[in-house]
mmCIF file of C-alpha atoms in Angstrom:
data_model
loop_
_atom_site.group_PDB
_atom_site.id
_atom_site.type_symbol
_atom_site.label_atom_id
_atom_site.label_comp_id
_atom_site.label_asym_id
_atom_site.label_seq_id
_atom_site.Cartn_x
_atom_site.Cartn_y
_atom_site.Cartn_z
ATOM 1 C CA MET A 1 -3.673 51.538 24.301
ATOM 2 C CA ASN A 2 -1.599 54.559 23.365
ATOM 3 C CA LYS A 3 1.137 53.194 21.101
ATOM 4 C CA ILE A 4 3.445 50.261 20.570
ATOM 5 C CA GLU A 5 5.891 50.681 23.461
ATOM 6 C CA HIS A 6 8.420 48.136 22.172
ATOM 7 C CA LEU A 7 8.945 44.856 20.357
ATOM 8 C CA GLY A 8 10.447 42.045 22.428
ATOM 9 C CA ILE A 9 12.874 39.676 20.699
ATOM 10 C CA ALA A 10 14.076 36.470 22.365
ATOM 11 C CA VAL A 11 17.780 35.762 21.846
ATOM 12 C CA LYS A 12 20.108 32.977 22.948
ATOM 13 C CA ASP A 13 23.125 35.220 23.603
ATOM 14 C CA LEU A 14 22.585 38.846 24.570
ATOM 15 C CA GLU A 15 26.160 39.964 23.870
ATOM 16 C CA SER A 16 26.220 38.674 20.285
ATOM 17 C CA ALA A 17 22.665 39.914 19.686
ATOM 18 C CA ASN A 18 23.683 43.374 20.938
ATOM 19 C CA ILE A 19 26.487 43.458 18.358
ATOM 20 C CA LEU A 20 24.126 42.353 15.590
ATOM 21 C CA PHE A 21 21.383 44.868 16.477
ATOM 22 C CA GLU A 22 23.913 47.690 16.879
ATOM 23 C CA LYS A 23 25.040 47.017 13.299
ATOM 24 C CA LEU A 24 21.442 46.638 12.098
ATOM 25 C CA LEU A 25 20.075 49.781 13.763
ATOM 26 C CA GLY A 26 23.234 51.881 13.557
ATOM 27 C CA THR A 27 23.112 52.730 17.251
ATOM 28 C CA PRO A 28 24.268 51.056 20.484
ATOM 29 C CA HIS A 29 21.917 49.718 23.134
ATOM 30 C CA TYR A 30 21.135 52.230 25.859
ATOM 31 C CA LYS A 31 20.418 49.919 28.770
ATOM 32 C CA ILE A 32 20.995 46.365 29.994
ATOM 33 C CA GLU A 33 18.838 45.239 32.886
ATOM 34 C CA GLU A 34 18.185 41.974 34.692
ATOM 35 C CA VAL A 35 14.708 41.059 35.929
ATOM 36 C CA PRO A 36 15.419 38.182 38.344
ATOM 37 C CA THR A 37 11.736 37.444 38.998
ATOM 38 C CA GLU A 38 11.306 36.626 35.289
ATOM 39 C CA GLY A 39 14.671 34.906 34.810
ATOM 40 C CA VAL A 40 15.650 37.323 32.057
ATOM 41 C CA ARG A 41 18.314 39.830 31.094
ATOM 42 C CA THR A 42 17.208 42.577 28.736
ATOM 43 C CA SER A 43 18.884 45.055 26.437
ATOM 44 C CA PHE A 44 17.095 48.066 24.954
ATOM 45 C CA PHE A 45 17.677 49.868 21.668
ATOM 46 C CA LYS A 46 16.030 52.983 20.278
ATOM 47 C CA SER A 47 15.454 53.466 16.589
ATOM 48 C CA GLY A 48 13.763 56.803 16.018
ATOM 49 C CA PRO A 49 10.675 56.793 18.254
ATOM 50 C CA ASN A 50 10.686 52.981 18.446
ATOM 51 C CA LYS A 51 12.212 50.631 20.994
ATOM 52 C CA ILE A 52 13.462 47.060 20.678
ATOM 53 C CA GLU A 53 13.945 44.864 23.756
ATOM 54 C CA LEU A 54 16.266 41.877 23.445
ATOM 55 C CA LEU A 55 15.563 39.138 26.008
ATOM 56 C CA GLU A 56 18.018 36.466 27.159
ATOM 57 C CA ALA A 57 17.061 33.720 29.614
ATOM 58 C CA THR A 58 19.033 33.604 32.857
ATOM 59 C CA THR A 59 17.365 30.426 34.154
ATOM 60 C CA GLU A 60 16.429 27.211 32.367
ATOM 61 C CA ASP A 61 12.799 27.391 33.520
ATOM 62 C CA SER A 62 12.128 31.035 32.609
ATOM 63 C CA PRO A 63 9.447 31.975 30.083
ATOM 64 C CA ILE A 64 12.164 33.094 27.628
ATOM 65 C CA ALA A 65 14.043 29.784 27.966
ATOM 66 C CA LYS A 66 10.802 27.908 27.272
ATOM 67 C CA PHE A 67 10.056 30.134 24.278
ATOM 68 C CA LEU A 68 13.557 29.615 22.846
ATOM 69 C CA SER A 69 13.333 25.835 23.242
ATOM 70 C CA LYS A 70 9.954 25.720 21.448
ATOM 71 C CA LYS A 71 10.319 28.400 18.784
ATOM 72 C CA GLY A 72 13.954 29.521 18.675
ATOM 73 C CA GLU A 73 15.095 33.107 18.457
ATOM 74 C CA GLY A 74 12.700 35.728 17.179
ATOM 75 C CA VAL A 75 9.833 38.045 18.001
ATOM 76 C CA HIS A 76 8.542 37.177 21.473
ATOM 77 C CA HIS A 77 5.983 39.910 22.192
ATOM 78 C CA VAL A 78 4.493 43.246 21.228
ATOM 79 C CA ALA A 79 4.203 45.721 24.096
ATOM 80 C CA PHE A 80 1.667 48.532 24.221
ATOM 81 C CA ALA A 81 1.930 51.627 26.416
ATOM 82 C CA VAL A 82 -1.134 52.272 28.572
ATOM 83 C CA ASP A 83 -1.998 55.080 30.984
ATOM 84 C CA ASN A 84 -3.738 52.892 33.588
ATOM 85 C CA ILE A 85 -2.784 49.236 33.494
ATOM 86 C CA GLU A 86 -5.427 48.133 36.019
ATOM 87 C CA GLU A 87 -8.223 49.719 33.973
ATOM 88 C CA GLU A 88 -6.853 48.218 30.766
ATOM 89 C CA ILE A 89 -6.667 44.741 32.333
ATOM 90 C CA SER A 90 -10.269 45.070 33.471
ATOM 91 C CA ARG A 91 -11.422 46.293 30.044
ATOM 92 C CA LEU A 92 -9.638 43.493 28.199
ATOM 93 C CA LYS A 93 -10.985 40.817 30.547
ATOM 94 C CA LYS A 94 -14.520 42.103 29.855
ATOM 95 C CA GLU A 95 -13.745 41.864 26.130
ATOM 96 C CA GLY A 96 -12.906 38.157 26.579
ATOM 97 C CA PHE A 97 -9.106 38.216 26.549
ATOM 98 C CA THR A 98 -7.203 35.934 28.907
ATOM 99 C CA VAL A 99 -4.914 37.994 31.133
ATOM 100 C CA LEU A 100 -1.860 36.133 32.408
ATOM 101 C CA ASN A 101 -1.110 38.677 35.157
ATOM 102 C CA GLU A 102 -4.262 40.065 36.723
ATOM 103 C CA ILE A 103 -2.048 41.972 39.142
ATOM 104 C CA PRO A 104 0.609 43.984 37.261
ATOM 105 C CA LYS A 105 4.223 43.275 38.174
ATOM 106 C CA LYS A 106 7.428 45.278 37.917
ATOM 107 C CA GLY A 107 9.147 44.700 34.606
ATOM 108 C CA ALA A 108 12.193 46.116 32.879
ATOM 109 C CA ASP A 109 12.688 49.749 31.892
ATOM 110 C CA ASN A 110 10.765 51.163 34.891
ATOM 111 C CA LYS A 111 7.416 49.667 33.859
ATOM 112 C CA LEU A 112 4.484 47.879 35.446
ATOM 113 C CA VAL A 113 3.581 45.026 33.092
ATOM 114 C CA ALA A 114 0.911 42.433 32.420
ATOM 115 C CA PHE A 115 0.553 39.956 29.568
ATOM 116 C CA LEU A 116 -2.355 38.644 27.502
ATOM 117 C CA HIS A 117 -2.384 34.961 26.560
ATOM 118 C CA PRO A 118 -1.514 34.462 22.886
ATOM 119 C CA LYS A 119 -4.370 31.984 22.452
ATOM 120 C CA THR A 120 -6.756 34.947 22.726
ATOM 121 C CA THR A 121 -4.720 37.359 20.548
ATOM 122 C CA ASN A 122 -4.204 35.342 17.342
ATOM 123 C CA GLY A 123 -0.932 33.843 18.557
ATOM 124 C CA VAL A 124 0.713 37.121 19.616
ATOM 125 C CA LEU A 125 1.909 37.546 23.194
ATOM 126 C CA VAL A 126 0.763 41.072 24.114
ATOM 127 C CA GLU A 127 2.353 43.029 26.947
ATOM 128 C CA LEU A 128 0.751 46.022 28.595
ATOM 129 C CA CYS A 129 3.226 48.603 29.969
ATOM 130 C CA GLN A 130 2.651 51.506 32.299
ATOM 131 C CA GLU A 131 5.446 53.854 33.329
ATOM 132 C CA ILE A 132 6.179 53.691 37.061
ATOM 133 C CA ILE A 133 6.007 57.199 38.474
ATOM 134 C CA GLU A 134 7.908 57.570 41.712
#
């Protein structure tokens, strides 16, 4: 794992959260993107070298909707940048982590993504991210 790629924060209302985070970070979001396969709309902020991803559910049965109903708004996941997501999935499986997506899928911000189950990472949902090179 190279670095923390971003922190994901689940929010109930993306528009009001964008206003709040713009005030907090002193900069506007640079991208809003919908990922229909995950039932989510995302908004990205940069703060120095760091990124924050706000996540709003677009369907009632999406992972973000389920998270919000159980835990409310707040930190949803920590994403790590990797060079080769398939190799990293294989390595982590051998180390005993439960991988939720053994086959990476297209996520937001031009990334291939896979998640590790929080039961095997001390309660933290971990996302692996690899830049899609076209």
